[in-house]
């Protein structure tokens, strides 16, 4: 039992992944939908943020360099008390990930 405790604590600290679908009211949103489609189905999020991450590449000699940037729009939806809040991640205007916040 004591061996399981660290694993349970680690799992509780990590965001859960919802997979590729999320229920908004009576409809589902899925990865690949546009920001406009998600907004039409789920309404306005409680919060929006933008993250920029470097895109790294390697040359023939194995040297790494920044070859570009990824811009991710993150929308937070606060759901009912019985459900985890959801963060929808968009890249290039398309839904690329659904994360559940525990």
CSV table of C-alpha atoms in Angstrom, one decimal:
chain,number,residue,atom,x,y,z
A,1,UNK,CA,0.0,0.0,0.0
A,2,UNK,CA,2.8,2.4,0.8
A,3,UNK,CA,4.4,1.8,-2.6
A,4,UNK,CA,1.2,3.0,-4.3
A,5,UNK,CA,1.0,6.3,-2.5
A,6,UNK,CA,3.8,8.1,-4.5
A,7,UNK,CA,2.2,6.9,-7.8
A,8,UNK,CA,-1.2,8.1,-6.7
A,9,UNK,CA,0.2,11.5,-5.7
A,10,UNK,CA,2.0,11.8,-9.0
A,11,UNK,CA,-1.1,10.9,-11.0
A,12,UNK,CA,-3.1,13.5,-9.1
A,13,UNK,CA,-0.6,16.2,-9.9
A,14,UNK,CA,-0.6,15.6,-13.7
A,15,UNK,CA,-3.4,17.0,-16.0
A,16,UNK,CA,-5.6,14.3,-17.3
A,17,UNK,CA,-6.0,13.9,-21.0
A,18,UNK,CA,-9.6,13.8,-22.3
A,19,UNK,CA,-8.6,12.3,-25.6
A,20,UNK,CA,-10.1,13.6,-28.8
A,21,UNK,CA,-13.6,14.5,-27.7
A,22,UNK,CA,-15.4,16.7,-25.1
A,23,UNK,CA,-19.0,17.1,-24.3
A,24,UNK,CA,-20.4,20.7,-24.4
A,25,UNK,CA,-24.0,20.6,-23.4
A,26,UNK,CA,-25.7,18.2,-25.8
A,27,UNK,CA,-23.0,18.3,-28.4
A,28,UNK,CA,-19.4,17.0,-28.8
A,29,UNK,CA,-16.3,18.8,-29.8
A,30,UNK,CA,-13.5,16.9,-31.4
A,31,UNK,CA,-9.9,17.4,-32.3
A,32,UNK,CA,-9.6,19.0,-35.7
A,33,UNK,CA,-12.5,21.4,-35.3
A,34,UNK,CA,-12.0,25.1,-35.8
A,35,UNK,CA,-12.1,27.8,-33.1
A,36,UNK,CA,-15.3,29.0,-34.6
A,37,UNK,CA,-16.9,25.6,-34.5
A,38,UNK,CA,-15.9,25.1,-30.9
A,39,UNK,CA,-17.1,28.6,-29.9
A,40,UNK,CA,-20.5,27.8,-31.6
A,41,UNK,CA,-20.9,24.6,-29.6
A,42,UNK,CA,-19.4,25.5,-26.2
A,43,UNK,CA,-19.8,29.3,-26.1
A,44,UNK,CA,-17.2,31.7,-24.6
A,45,UNK,CA,-14.5,30.2,-22.5
A,46,UNK,CA,-13.9,31.4,-18.9
A,47,UNK,CA,-10.3,32.4,-19.9
A,48,UNK,CA,-8.1,32.5,-23.0
A,49,UNK,CA,-4.3,32.5,-23.1
A,50,UNK,CA,-1.6,32.3,-25.7
A,51,UNK,CA,1.7,30.3,-25.4
A,52,UNK,CA,4.6,30.4,-27.8
A,53,UNK,CA,7.1,27.5,-27.8
A,54,UNK,CA,10.2,27.2,-29.9
A,55,UNK,CA,10.4,24.5,-32.6
A,56,UNK,CA,13.8,22.9,-32.6
A,57,UNK,CA,15.6,21.2,-35.4
A,58,UNK,CA,19.0,19.5,-36.0
A,59,UNK,CA,21.5,20.0,-38.7
A,60,UNK,CA,23.5,17.2,-40.3
A,61,UNK,CA,26.1,17.4,-37.6
A,62,UNK,CA,23.5,17.0,-34.8
A,63,UNK,CA,23.6,20.7,-33.8
A,64,UNK,CA,20.2,21.9,-32.5
A,65,UNK,CA,18.8,25.2,-33.5
A,66,UNK,CA,15.5,27.0,-33.3
A,67,UNK,CA,13.8,26.7,-36.7
A,68,UNK,CA,10.5,28.4,-35.8
A,69,UNK,CA,7.8,28.8,-33.2
A,70,UNK,CA,4.5,27.1,-32.2
A,71,UNK,CA,1.7,29.4,-31.2
A,72,UNK,CA,-1.0,27.7,-29.1
A,73,UNK,CA,-4.2,29.3,-28.0
A,74,UNK,CA,-5.5,27.8,-24.8
A,75,UNK,CA,-9.2,28.1,-23.8
A,76,UNK,CA,-10.3,27.2,-20.3
A,77,UNK,CA,-13.9,25.9,-19.8
A,78,UNK,CA,-15.1,25.7,-16.2
A,79,UNK,CA,-17.5,22.9,-16.0
A,80,UNK,CA,-20.0,21.6,-13.3
A,81,UNK,CA,-18.6,20.6,-9.9
A,82,UNK,CA,-18.9,16.9,-10.8
A,83,UNK,CA,-16.7,17.4,-13.9
A,84,UNK,CA,-13.0,18.4,-14.3
A,85,UNK,CA,-12.4,21.8,-16.0
A,86,UNK,CA,-11.2,21.5,-19.6
A,87,UNK,CA,-8.5,23.3,-21.4
A,88,UNK,CA,-8.8,23.2,-25.2
A,89,UNK,CA,-5.6,23.8,-27.1
A,90,UNK,CA,-5.7,25.3,-30.6
A,91,UNK,CA,-2.8,25.4,-33.1
A,92,UNK,CA,-3.3,27.2,-36.4
A,93,UNK,CA,-6.9,27.8,-35.5
A,94,UNK,CA,-7.7,24.1,-35.2
A,95,UNK,CA,-8.4,22.1,-31.9
A,96,UNK,CA,-5.3,20.0,-31.4
A,97,UNK,CA,-5.7,18.8,-27.8
A,98,UNK,CA,-8.2,18.5,-24.9
A,99,UNK,CA,-6.8,18.5,-21.4
A,100,UNK,CA,-8.8,17.9,-18.2
A,101,UNK,CA,-7.7,19.9,-15.1
A,102,UNK,CA,-7.9,18.0,-11.8
